Coordinates of C-alpha atoms in Angstrom, one line a residue:
Chain A
M13 CA 0.0 0.0 0.0
K14 CA 1.2 3.5 -0.9
A15 CA 2.1 6.0 1.8
Y16 CA 1.5 9.7 1.0
S17 CA 3.4 12.8 1.8
I18 CA 0.9 15.5 2.8
I19 CA 1.3 19.2 3.6
V20 CA -1.5 21.0 5.4
L21 CA -1.6 24.8 5.0
A22 CA -2.9 26.4 8.2
K23 CA -3.3 30.0 9.4
Q24 CA -3.7 31.5 12.8
V25 CA -6.5 34.0 12.6
P26 CA -8.2 36.4 15.0
D27 CA -11.6 35.0 15.9
T28 CA -13.8 37.5 14.0
R29 CA -16.9 35.4 14.1
N30 CA -18.3 36.5 17.4
V31 CA -17.0 40.0 18.3
G32 CA -18.2 40.4 21.8
K33 CA -18.7 43.7 23.7
D34 CA -15.3 43.3 25.4
A35 CA -13.7 43.5 22.0
M36 CA -15.4 46.8 21.1
K37 CA -13.7 50.1 21.7
A38 CA -15.6 53.1 23.1
D39 CA -15.9 54.7 19.7
G40 CA -17.8 51.7 18.4
T41 CA -14.8 50.1 16.5
V42 CA -13.3 46.7 17.0
N43 CA -10.2 46.3 19.2
R44 CA -8.4 43.7 17.1
A45 CA -5.9 42.9 19.8
A46 CA -8.7 41.8 22.1
L47 CA -9.8 39.0 19.7
P48 CA -8.5 35.5 20.5
A49 CA -6.1 33.9 18.0
I50 CA -7.5 30.6 16.7
F51 CA -6.7 27.9 14.2
N52 CA -8.6 29.0 11.1
P53 CA -11.8 26.8 11.1
E54 CA -11.6 25.5 7.5
D55 CA -7.9 24.7 7.9
L56 CA -9.1 22.3 10.7
N57 CA -11.4 20.7 8.1
A58 CA -8.4 20.4 5.9
L59 CA -6.3 18.8 8.6
E60 CA -9.0 16.2 9.2
Q61 CA -8.9 15.2 5.5
A62 CA -5.2 14.7 5.8
L63 CA -5.4 12.7 9.0
R64 CA -8.1 10.4 7.4
I65 CA -5.7 9.6 4.6
K66 CA -3.0 8.9 7.2
D67 CA -5.4 6.6 9.1
R68 CA -6.0 4.6 5.9
Y69 CA -2.5 4.5 4.6
P70 CA 0.0 3.9 7.3
G71 CA 3.3 5.5 6.8
T72 CA 1.7 8.6 5.4
T73 CA 3.1 11.8 6.8
V74 CA 1.2 15.0 7.6
K75 CA 3.1 18.2 8.0
I76 CA 1.7 21.6 8.8
L77 CA 3.0 24.7 7.1
T78 CA 2.0 28.0 8.6
M79 CA 3.2 31.6 8.0
G80 CA 2.9 34.2 10.7
P81 CA 4.4 35.6 13.8
V82 CA 6.1 33.3 16.3
R83 CA 2.9 32.8 18.3
A84 CA 1.5 31.1 15.2
A85 CA 3.5 28.0 16.2
E86 CA 0.4 27.3 18.3
V87 CA -1.4 26.0 15.2
I88 CA 1.4 23.5 14.7
R89 CA 1.1 22.3 18.3
E90 CA -2.7 22.0 17.8
G91 CA -1.9 19.9 14.7
L92 CA 0.5 17.7 16.6
Y93 CA -2.1 17.1 19.3
R94 CA -4.5 15.8 16.7
G95 CA -2.1 13.5 14.9
A96 CA 0.1 15.6 12.5
D97 CA 3.7 14.5 12.3
G98 CA 5.3 17.9 12.4
G99 CA 5.3 21.3 11.1
I100 CA 7.2 24.3 9.9
L101 CA 6.7 27.9 11.0
L102 CA 7.6 30.4 8.3
T103 CA 8.3 33.6 10.1
D104 CA 10.2 36.7 9.1
R105 CA 9.7 40.4 9.0
A106 CA 10.4 40.1 5.3
F107 CA 6.9 38.5 4.9
A108 CA 5.1 41.3 6.7
G109 CA 2.4 43.1 4.7
S110 CA 2.0 40.3 2.2
D111 CA -1.2 40.2 0.3
T112 CA -2.5 36.8 -0.9
L113 CA -0.1 36.7 -3.8
A114 CA 3.0 37.4 -1.8
T115 CA 1.8 34.9 0.8
S116 CA 1.3 32.3 -1.8
Y117 CA 4.7 32.9 -3.2
A118 CA 6.4 32.5 0.2
L119 CA 4.4 29.4 1.0
S120 CA 5.1 27.8 -2.4
Q121 CA 8.9 28.4 -2.0
A122 CA 8.7 26.8 1.4
I123 CA 6.8 23.8 0.0
K124 CA 9.5 23.4 -2.7
K125 CA 12.1 23.2 0.0
M126 CA 10.0 20.6 2.0
G127 CA 10.6 18.0 -0.7
K128 CA 8.4 15.7 -2.7
T129 CA 4.7 16.2 -1.8
D130 CA 1.7 14.2 -3.0
L131 CA -1.0 16.4 -1.6
I132 CA -1.3 19.9 -0.3
I133 CA -4.5 20.5 1.6
A134 CA -5.7 23.9 2.8
G135 CA -9.0 25.3 4.1
R136 CA -11.1 27.0 1.5
Q137 CA -10.6 30.4 3.1
A138 CA -9.5 32.2 6.3
I139 CA -12.1 34.0 8.3
D140 CA -10.1 37.2 8.6
G141 CA -10.1 37.9 4.9
D142 CA -12.5 35.4 3.3
T143 CA -10.7 35.6 0.0
A144 CA -10.2 31.9 -0.8
Q145 CA -7.2 32.9 -2.9
V146 CA -4.2 31.4 -1.3
G147 CA -5.0 27.7 -2.2
P148 CA -5.4 28.4 -5.9
Q149 CA -2.5 30.8 -6.0
V150 CA -0.1 28.3 -4.3
A151 CA -1.2 25.7 -6.8
E152 CA -0.5 28.1 -9.7
K153 CA 2.9 29.0 -8.3
L154 CA 3.8 25.3 -8.0
N155 CA 2.3 24.6 -11.4
M156 CA 0.0 22.0 -9.8
L157 CA -3.6 21.2 -10.4
Q158 CA -6.1 22.6 -7.8
I159 CA -9.4 21.1 -6.8
T160 CA -11.3 23.6 -4.6
Y161 CA -14.3 23.2 -2.2
V162 CA -13.7 19.5 -1.4
E163 CA -16.0 17.9 1.0
E164 CA -14.9 14.3 0.8
V165 CA -12.1 12.1 -0.5
A166 CA -14.3 9.4 -2.1
E167 CA -11.5 7.2 -3.2
L168 CA -7.7 7.2 -3.3
K169 CA -5.8 4.5 -5.0
N170 CA -2.1 4.9 -5.9
D171 CA -2.0 8.2 -7.7
T172 CA -5.6 8.5 -8.6
I173 CA -8.0 10.4 -6.4
I174 CA -11.8 10.9 -6.5
L175 CA -13.1 14.0 -4.8
K176 CA -16.6 15.3 -4.0
R177 CA -16.9 19.1 -4.3
R178 CA -19.5 21.4 -2.9
L179 CA -20.4 24.2 -5.4
D180 CA -22.7 27.2 -4.9
R181 CA -25.6 25.5 -6.4
G182 CA -24.7 21.9 -6.4
V183 CA -22.2 19.1 -6.2
E184 CA -19.6 17.7 -8.4
T185 CA -17.5 14.5 -8.3
V186 CA -14.1 14.6 -10.1
K187 CA -11.3 12.2 -10.7
C188 CA -7.7 13.2 -11.2
K189 CA -4.1 12.3 -10.5
L190 CA -1.8 13.4 -7.7
P191 CA 0.1 15.6 -7.0
L192 CA -2.6 18.1 -6.3
V193 CA -3.6 21.1 -4.2
M194 CA -7.0 20.8 -2.7
T195 CA -9.0 23.3 -0.6
V196 CA -11.6 22.0 1.8
N197 CA -15.0 23.4 2.6
G198 CA -16.4 24.1 6.1
T199 CA -19.1 21.6 5.2
A200 CA -16.6 18.8 5.2
P201 CA -16.3 16.7 8.4
E202 CA -15.1 18.5 11.5
C203 CA -11.6 17.9 12.8
R204 CA -11.1 15.3 15.5
V205 CA -10.4 16.6 19.0
R206 CA -7.0 16.6 20.6
N207 CA -5.7 13.2 21.6
A208 CA -4.8 13.2 25.3
K209 CA -1.7 11.1 24.8
L210 CA -0.5 13.3 22.0
L211 CA -1.2 16.4 24.1
M212 CA 1.1 15.0 26.8
Q213 CA 3.7 14.1 24.3
Y214 CA 3.8 17.4 22.5
K215 CA 2.8 20.1 24.9
R216 CA 6.4 21.2 25.2
A217 CA 7.0 21.3 21.5
R218 CA 8.5 24.7 20.7
T219 CA 10.2 26.7 18.0
I220 CA 13.7 28.0 18.7
T221 CA 12.4 31.6 19.2
E222 CA 9.8 30.4 21.6
L223 CA 12.4 28.6 23.7
Q224 CA 14.6 31.7 23.8
R225 CA 11.7 33.8 24.9
E226 CA 10.6 31.3 27.6
N227 CA 14.1 31.6 29.0
E228 CA 13.9 28.2 30.7
D229 CA 16.4 25.5 30.4
Y230 CA 14.9 22.6 28.5
T231 CA 18.0 22.1 26.5
H232 CA 18.5 18.5 27.6
L233 CA 15.0 17.7 26.8
Y234 CA 15.3 19.1 23.3
N235 CA 18.5 17.4 22.7
E236 CA 17.0 14.0 23.6
R237 CA 13.6 14.6 22.0
S238 CA 14.0 15.9 18.5
D239 CA 10.2 15.6 17.9
L240 CA 9.8 18.6 20.3
N241 CA 11.6 20.9 18.0
I242 CA 9.2 22.8 15.7
A243 CA 11.1 23.9 12.7
E244 CA 11.3 27.7 12.3
W245 CA 12.2 29.0 8.9
T246 CA 13.1 32.6 8.0
V247 CA 13.5 34.1 4.6
N248 CA 17.1 32.8 4.6
D249 CA 15.9 29.2 4.8
I250 CA 14.1 29.3 1.5
E251 CA 15.0 30.5 -1.9
T252 CA 13.3 33.7 -2.7
D253 CA 13.2 36.6 -5.1
S254 CA 12.9 39.6 -2.7
S255 CA 10.8 41.5 -5.2
Q256 CA 8.0 39.0 -4.7
L257 CA 8.0 39.2 -0.9
G258 CA 6.0 41.2 1.6
L259 CA 4.7 44.6 0.9
T260 CA 6.9 45.0 -2.2
G261 CA 5.7 41.7 -3.7
S262 CA 2.0 42.5 -3.1
P263 CA 0.2 43.9 -6.1
T264 CA -2.7 45.0 -3.9
K265 CA -2.3 47.9 -1.5
V266 CA -4.6 49.0 1.1
K267 CA -5.4 52.6 0.4
T268 CA -7.7 53.4 3.3
I269 CA -9.4 51.6 6.1
V270 CA -12.5 52.9 7.7
N271 CA -13.6 51.5 11.0
V272 CA -17.2 50.7 10.9
V273 CA -19.2 52.8 13.4
L274 CA -22.8 52.2 13.8
Q275 CA -25.0 55.0 12.5
A276 CA -28.3 55.2 14.4
K277 CA -31.6 55.5 12.5
D278 CA -34.9 56.6 13.8
S279 CA -36.3 53.4 15.3
K280 CA -39.5 52.7 17.0
V281 CA -38.7 50.8 20.1
I282 CA -41.7 48.7 21.1
S283 CA -42.3 46.1 23.8
D284 CA -43.2 42.5 23.3
S285 CA -46.7 43.1 24.7
D286 CA -49.7 42.0 22.7
A287 CA -50.9 45.5 22.1
D288 CA -47.5 46.7 20.8
I289 CA -47.1 43.7 18.4
E290 CA -50.7 44.1 17.2
N291 CA -50.2 47.8 16.5
M292 CA -47.0 47.1 14.5
M293 CA -48.7 44.4 12.4
I294 CA -51.6 46.8 11.7
E295 CA -49.2 49.6 10.6
L296 CA -47.4 47.2 8.3
I297 CA -50.6 46.0 6.8
D298 CA -52.0 49.5 6.4
S299 CA -48.8 50.6 4.6
H300 CA -49.0 47.6 2.3
V301 CA -45.6 46.3 3.5
I302 CA -47.4 43.0 4.2
G303 CA -50.7 41.5 3.5
Chain B
M255 CA -6.4 47.9 -25.6
N256 CA -6.5 48.4 -21.9
N257 CA -10.2 47.9 -21.7
V258 CA -12.5 46.6 -19.0
F259 CA -13.1 42.9 -19.2
V260 CA -15.8 40.7 -17.7
Y261 CA -15.5 37.0 -17.5
C262 CA -19.0 35.6 -18.2
E263 CA -20.1 32.4 -16.5
I264 CA -22.2 30.1 -18.5
E265 CA -24.5 27.3 -17.3
D266 CA -26.5 25.4 -20.0
G267 CA -26.0 28.2 -22.5
Q268 CA -27.3 30.8 -20.0
V269 CA -25.1 33.7 -18.8
A270 CA -25.1 33.9 -15.0
E271 CA -27.0 36.8 -13.4
V272 CA -23.8 37.9 -11.6
S273 CA -22.0 38.2 -15.0
L274 CA -24.8 40.5 -16.3
E275 CA -24.6 42.6 -13.1
L276 CA -20.8 42.9 -13.7
L277 CA -21.3 43.9 -17.3
T278 CA -23.6 46.7 -16.1
K279 CA -21.0 47.9 -13.7
G280 CA -18.2 47.3 -16.2
R281 CA -20.1 49.5 -18.7
T282 CA -20.2 52.4 -16.2
L283 CA -16.5 52.0 -15.4
A284 CA -15.6 51.8 -19.1
N285 CA -17.5 55.0 -19.7
E286 CA -15.7 56.8 -16.9
L287 CA -12.4 55.6 -18.3
A288 CA -13.4 56.3 -21.9
C289 CA -12.5 52.7 -23.0
S290 CA -14.4 49.7 -24.3
L291 CA -16.2 47.0 -22.4
E292 CA -15.1 43.5 -23.5
A293 CA -16.4 40.1 -22.4
I294 CA -15.1 36.6 -22.5
A295 CA -17.2 33.5 -22.5
V296 CA -15.6 30.0 -22.3
G297 CA -17.7 26.9 -22.8
H298 CA -19.7 25.0 -25.4
N299 CA -22.7 25.8 -27.7
L300 CA -22.2 29.5 -27.0
E301 CA -24.3 30.7 -30.0
G302 CA -26.9 32.4 -27.7
V303 CA -24.4 34.3 -25.6
A304 CA -24.0 37.3 -27.8
A305 CA -27.7 38.2 -27.7
Q306 CA -27.7 37.9 -24.0
V307 CA -24.6 40.1 -23.2
I308 CA -24.2 42.7 -26.0
P309 CA -27.3 44.7 -24.9
Y310 CA -25.5 45.5 -21.7
G311 CA -23.0 47.6 -23.7
V312 CA -20.4 45.0 -24.7
D313 CA -18.2 46.3 -27.5
T314 CA -16.3 43.0 -28.1
L315 CA -17.3 39.6 -27.0
Y316 CA -14.7 36.8 -27.2
L317 CA -16.0 33.3 -27.4
A318 CA -13.9 30.1 -26.8
D319 CA -16.3 27.4 -27.8
D320 CA -15.2 23.7 -27.5
K321 CA -17.1 20.8 -26.1
R322 CA -14.2 20.1 -23.7
L323 CA -14.6 23.6 -22.2
Y324 CA -18.0 22.8 -20.6
P325 CA -18.5 22.2 -17.7
Y326 CA -16.0 24.6 -16.2
Q327 CA -12.6 23.2 -15.4
T328 CA -9.8 25.1 -13.7
L329 CA -6.8 24.6 -16.0
P330 CA -8.3 25.0 -19.5
H331 CA -10.4 28.0 -18.5
T332 CA -7.3 29.6 -16.8
S333 CA -5.3 29.0 -20.0
V334 CA -7.8 30.7 -22.2
V335 CA -8.2 33.7 -19.9
V336 CA -4.5 34.1 -19.2
K337 CA -3.6 34.0 -22.8
L338 CA -6.3 36.4 -23.9
F339 CA -5.4 38.8 -21.1
R340 CA -1.7 38.7 -22.1
E341 CA -2.8 39.7 -25.7
K342 CA -5.4 42.3 -24.8
E343 CA -3.8 43.7 -21.6
P344 CA -7.1 44.8 -20.0
Q345 CA -6.7 47.4 -17.2
I346 CA -9.6 45.9 -15.2
A347 CA -11.0 42.4 -15.1
L348 CA -14.1 41.5 -13.2
L349 CA -15.4 38.0 -12.2
G350 CA -18.3 36.8 -10.2
A351 CA -17.5 35.7 -6.6
T352 CA -18.9 32.3 -7.3
S353 CA -17.6 28.7 -7.2
I354 CA -16.1 29.4 -10.6
G355 CA -14.9 32.9 -10.2
R356 CA -13.2 32.2 -6.9
D357 CA -11.5 29.2 -8.4
L358 CA -10.4 30.9 -11.6
G359 CA -9.7 34.5 -10.4
P360 CA -6.8 33.7 -8.0
R361 CA -5.2 31.3 -10.5
V362 CA -5.3 33.9 -13.3
S363 CA -4.1 36.7 -11.0
S364 CA -1.1 34.5 -9.9
A365 CA -0.2 33.6 -13.5
L366 CA -0.3 37.3 -14.5
N367 CA 1.2 38.5 -11.2
S368 CA -1.6 40.9 -10.8
G369 CA -3.7 41.8 -7.7
L370 CA -7.1 40.4 -7.0
T371 CA -9.6 41.6 -4.4
A372 CA -12.4 39.2 -3.4
D373 CA -16.0 40.0 -2.7
C374 CA -16.0 43.7 -3.4
T375 CA -19.2 45.5 -2.4
S376 CA -18.4 48.6 -4.4
L377 CA -16.1 49.5 -7.3
E378 CA -15.2 53.1 -8.2
I379 CA -12.6 55.0 -10.2
G380 CA -10.3 57.3 -8.3
T381 CA -6.8 58.7 -8.0
H382 CA -4.0 57.9 -5.6
F383 CA -0.9 59.7 -4.5
D384 CA 2.0 57.5 -3.4
R385 CA 3.9 59.7 -0.9
R386 CA 6.9 57.5 -0.7
A387 CA 7.4 57.2 -4.4
N388 CA 6.1 60.8 -4.9
K389 CA 4.0 59.4 -7.7
N390 CA 0.5 60.2 -8.7
Y391 CA -1.9 57.6 -10.2
E392 CA -4.9 58.6 -12.2
S393 CA -7.9 56.4 -12.8
L394 CA -7.3 53.5 -10.5
L395 CA -10.0 51.0 -9.6
Y396 CA -11.0 51.4 -6.0
Q397 CA -11.9 47.9 -4.8
I398 CA -14.0 48.4 -1.7
R399 CA -14.9 45.6 0.6
P400 CA -15.5 44.8 4.3
A401 CA -12.7 42.9 5.9
F402 CA -11.9 41.5 9.3
G403 CA -15.2 39.9 9.8
G404 CA -16.9 43.0 8.5
N405 CA -15.6 45.3 11.2
I406 CA -13.7 47.5 8.8
I407 CA -14.2 48.7 5.3
A408 CA -11.1 48.6 3.2
T409 CA -10.4 50.3 -0.1
I410 CA -7.8 48.3 -2.0
I411 CA -5.9 49.5 -5.1
N412 CA -3.4 47.9 -7.5
P413 CA -1.2 50.8 -8.5
D414 CA 1.4 49.0 -10.6
H415 CA 0.0 45.7 -11.8
R416 CA -2.6 45.0 -14.5
P417 CA -5.2 43.9 -14.8
Q418 CA -6.8 45.2 -11.6
M419 CA -8.9 42.2 -10.8
A420 CA -11.9 42.0 -8.5
T421 CA -14.7 39.5 -7.7
V422 CA -18.2 40.5 -6.7
R423 CA -21.0 38.4 -5.3
E424 CA -24.3 38.0 -7.1
G425 CA -26.9 40.6 -6.2
V426 CA -24.4 43.2 -5.1
M427 CA -24.4 45.2 -8.3
K428 CA -27.7 46.0 -10.1
K429 CA -28.1 44.8 -13.7
S430 CA -29.6 47.0 -16.4
I431 CA -29.7 46.7 -20.1
L432 CA -28.0 49.6 -21.8
D433 CA -29.5 49.3 -25.3
P434 CA -31.3 46.3 -26.7
K435 CA -29.9 47.2 -30.1
Y436 CA -26.3 47.9 -29.0
K437 CA -23.8 47.0 -31.6
G438 CA -21.0 44.8 -30.4
K439 CA -18.5 42.7 -32.2
V440 CA -18.2 38.9 -31.7
V441 CA -14.7 37.3 -32.0
Q442 CA -14.4 33.5 -32.1
L443 CA -11.2 32.4 -30.6
N444 CA -9.4 29.5 -32.2
V445 CA -9.5 27.2 -29.1
A446 CA -6.5 25.2 -30.1
D447 CA -4.3 28.3 -29.8
Y448 CA -5.5 28.9 -26.3
V449 CA -5.5 25.6 -24.5
D450 CA -3.2 22.7 -24.4
D451 CA -4.3 19.0 -24.3
S452 CA -2.4 18.7 -21.1
D453 CA -4.9 21.1 -19.5
F454 CA -7.5 18.4 -19.5
V455 CA -6.5 16.3 -16.6
V456 CA -9.7 16.3 -14.6
E457 CA -12.5 13.9 -15.3
I458 CA -15.9 15.1 -14.1
I459 CA -17.7 11.9 -13.1
E460 CA -20.8 13.4 -11.8
R461 CA -22.3 16.9 -11.7
H462 CA -25.5 18.1 -10.2
I463 CA -26.4 21.8 -10.3
E464 CA -29.8 22.9 -8.9
K465 CA -31.8 24.8 -11.4
S466 CA -34.4 26.3 -9.2
R467 CA -32.6 27.7 -6.3
L468 CA -34.3 29.2 -3.3
N469 CA -35.7 32.5 -4.4
I470 CA -34.5 34.5 -1.4
K471 CA -33.2 37.3 -3.6
G472 CA -36.6 37.9 -5.1
A473 CA -38.7 37.4 -1.9
P474 CA -40.6 40.6 -0.9
I475 CA -40.4 39.5 2.8
I476 CA -37.5 37.8 4.5
V477 CA -37.6 36.4 7.9
A478 CA -33.9 35.9 8.9
G479 CA -32.5 34.2 11.9
G480 CA -29.1 34.5 13.7
Y481 CA -27.3 32.7 16.3
G482 CA -29.7 34.1 18.9
V483 CA -32.5 31.9 17.5
G484 CA -30.9 29.2 19.6
S485 CA -31.8 26.0 17.8
K486 CA -32.9 24.3 14.7
E487 CA -36.3 23.8 16.3
N488 CA -36.7 27.5 17.0
F489 CA -36.0 28.1 13.3
N490 CA -39.3 26.4 12.5
L491 CA -41.0 29.4 14.0
L492 CA -39.3 31.6 11.4
F493 CA -40.4 29.2 8.6
E494 CA -43.9 29.4 10.0
L495 CA -43.9 33.2 10.0
A496 CA -42.4 33.4 6.5
E497 CA -45.1 31.1 5.2
V498 CA -47.9 33.1 6.7
L499 CA -46.5 36.4 5.3
G500 CA -45.5 34.9 1.9
G501 CA -41.8 35.3 2.4
E502 CA -38.6 33.3 2.6
V503 CA -36.3 32.4 5.4
G504 CA -32.7 33.7 5.5
A505 CA -29.9 33.4 8.0
S506 CA -26.8 35.0 9.3
R507 CA -23.5 33.3 9.0
A508 CA -23.4 32.5 12.7
A509 CA -26.7 30.6 12.4
I510 CA -25.3 28.6 9.5
D511 CA -22.1 27.9 11.3
A512 CA -24.2 26.7 14.2
G513 CA -25.9 24.3 11.8
Y514 CA -29.4 25.7 12.2
V515 CA -30.1 26.0 8.5
D516 CA -28.6 25.3 5.1
S517 CA -25.9 27.6 3.9
A518 CA -27.9 28.4 0.7
R519 CA -29.9 30.8 3.0
Q520 CA -26.9 32.9 4.1
I521 CA -27.5 36.6 3.8
G522 CA -24.5 39.0 4.0
Q523 CA -21.3 39.9 2.4
T524 CA -20.3 36.3 1.9
G525 CA -23.8 35.2 1.1
I526 CA -26.7 36.7 -0.7
T527 CA -27.5 40.4 -0.9
V528 CA -31.2 41.2 -0.6
R529 CA -33.4 44.3 -0.8
P530 CA -36.9 43.1 0.3
K531 CA -39.8 45.2 1.3
L532 CA -39.6 43.9 4.8
Y533 CA -36.7 42.2 6.6
I534 CA -37.4 40.6 10.0
A535 CA -34.1 40.0 11.8
C536 CA -34.6 37.5 14.6
G537 CA -31.7 37.0 17.1
I538 CA -29.3 38.6 14.7
S539 CA -26.7 40.9 16.4
G540 CA -26.0 42.7 13.2
Q541 CA -22.3 42.6 12.4
I542 CA -21.6 44.7 9.3
Q543 CA -20.9 41.6 7.2
H544 CA -24.5 40.7 7.7
R545 CA -25.8 44.2 7.4
A546 CA -23.9 44.6 4.0
G547 CA -26.4 42.0 2.6
M548 CA -29.6 43.5 3.9
E549 CA -29.4 47.1 5.0
Q550 CA -31.1 48.3 1.8
S551 CA -34.3 46.6 2.9
A552 CA -37.2 49.0 2.8
Q553 CA -38.3 48.2 6.3
I554 CA -36.5 46.3 9.0
I555 CA -37.8 44.7 12.2
A556 CA -35.2 43.7 14.7
I557 CA -36.1 41.2 17.4
N558 CA -33.4 40.6 20.0
T559 CA -33.1 39.8 23.7
D560 CA -30.2 42.3 23.8
P561 CA -31.5 45.9 23.7
E562 CA -28.0 47.0 22.7
A563 CA -27.7 44.7 19.6
P564 CA -26.0 46.7 16.8
I565 CA -28.7 45.8 14.3
N566 CA -31.2 47.9 16.3
S567 CA -29.5 51.0 15.0
I568 CA -30.7 50.3 11.4
A569 CA -34.1 48.9 12.3
D570 CA -37.4 50.6 11.9
Y571 CA -39.0 48.6 14.6
V572 CA -36.9 47.4 17.6
I573 CA -38.5 44.7 19.8
T574 CA -36.7 43.5 22.8
G575 CA -37.7 40.0 23.8
S576 CA -37.7 36.4 23.0
I577 CA -38.6 35.2 19.5
T578 CA -40.5 32.2 20.9
D579 CA -42.8 34.7 22.5
I580 CA -42.9 37.4 19.8
I581 CA -43.2 35.4 16.6
P582 CA -46.4 33.6 17.6
K583 CA -47.9 36.9 18.4
M584 CA -47.0 38.4 15.1
I585 CA -48.6 35.4 13.3
K586 CA -51.7 35.7 15.5
Y587 CA -52.2 39.5 14.9
Y588 CA -51.4 39.2 11.2
K589 CA -54.1 36.6 10.8
K590 CA -56.5 38.6 12.9
N591 CA -56.1 41.8 11.0
T592 CA -56.1 40.5 7.5
K593 CA -59.3 38.5 7.7

């Protein structure tokens, strides 16, 4: 039976889904720093697809690749707790200000360095931007086929894969050959929870910068247990053309950002009493909005 | 040269609504820029496409017609569009933010090393002064979209790369025919020049596209629920109210993430944009991402347990209370007063 080499692209994102009152500033705008940093939800769906292939084909390796600040190493630990074999944190100021294209370029150069890969799996999109661009752009940069919006791997045999896709208005089943970049939809199965044994095993996994920051002497532990070392790559660890990196390598520029402040409108505030509801319904009927 | 291009999506010979909306917007942009509006359709049996798109003011329609080009596949469609864009060098290229547009757009932008902005809610022409380079840019495309979960509105520009690419969701732009007798030119592309046999590596085994989709966009009344509805069961109340009033049920992204209803009902920046006569928002807090898809509703009723819910600020009627209490009363008094 064939074993596969899989890379999961994951991103640490601010949890923009439920912006609570504590994350709102007095002027009605969002305090981004107050939002918790999480594993991008659809990247977890992607990880699950990778782990399912690993379950079925022993010997398969699943590595997580993430780009971001040092604290983004947390998504690699989360992956290890769920069954991933390792990961690489791509972190450097040279990547700061990257739009989706510059991000995709940096990721694709890291992927080239990671060696032969059968499958690259990413979430469809990240909740902080909702662009759904990085998966297809990484595929293009690597000159690989992409299959987007995957919900299920229906069959995998040698180098042939059958995938079920969820489209805006329907479904599609496609058959193609590896290697391949696939993006996974949020409608795909949820990721398994952390495994208690793996959590114990990897809770001290750290990147080099994290170790330096923690200022604790675990040196002996890391010398004995190489699996606790999370690889940290800077721009010097991959081959890059600096004109394609960061802000310089980003064709799109943010011209202006306007914080959304709620504008009040003349509203009728009514109670939930029978009389108030009945009056409202009568007003709506009389003005032909309903009825 | 340097015109405005729209990629037209085709399903069973029919041009997608979103493409017609983009042609309408594209015509306006082309007028402002004093350039032509061009369109590209890739597929099979495209004879009827010209009659559908030219009235929107299309000056040149390019057709790539081959039976292998339908249904849509990533690589061959990318090849056609990339090659055509390299020849024609459009300054602006617009695509629908659909399953197809969001698969094709990033691939094309990567191949051309150009910028792409997803899910724009507004497109305008404007200037830009780059202080660092001390350089002035005339006539850039302002790609305006909510970001960061809808808590900010960003204006994105692509000063130095062409085409300036953007995707837009269906229903965000309004479609309108410019002139039923508009004179546009049709150019048949020689497909063999644009695709390679090696592009056809995907076999579509099965494909099922729903024809009659939920008609939320066209519904005069929408009863929409958010996370605050609390459960799938409570959503039944919304369906009941919608049926009594002759409307449809919509939902916020939070309600869909919670699994209360199917994602086809999602209203908001990453869902459907609606403009009904009456929008009844039940248990929806009202993040801007949701509001972007419904704030043009003629009348809005907001029902929330939280008197401070942001949606209240754009509502005509604000009711503080529980939907399990209020919706049955609305049904009761509607029936009583319409008999």
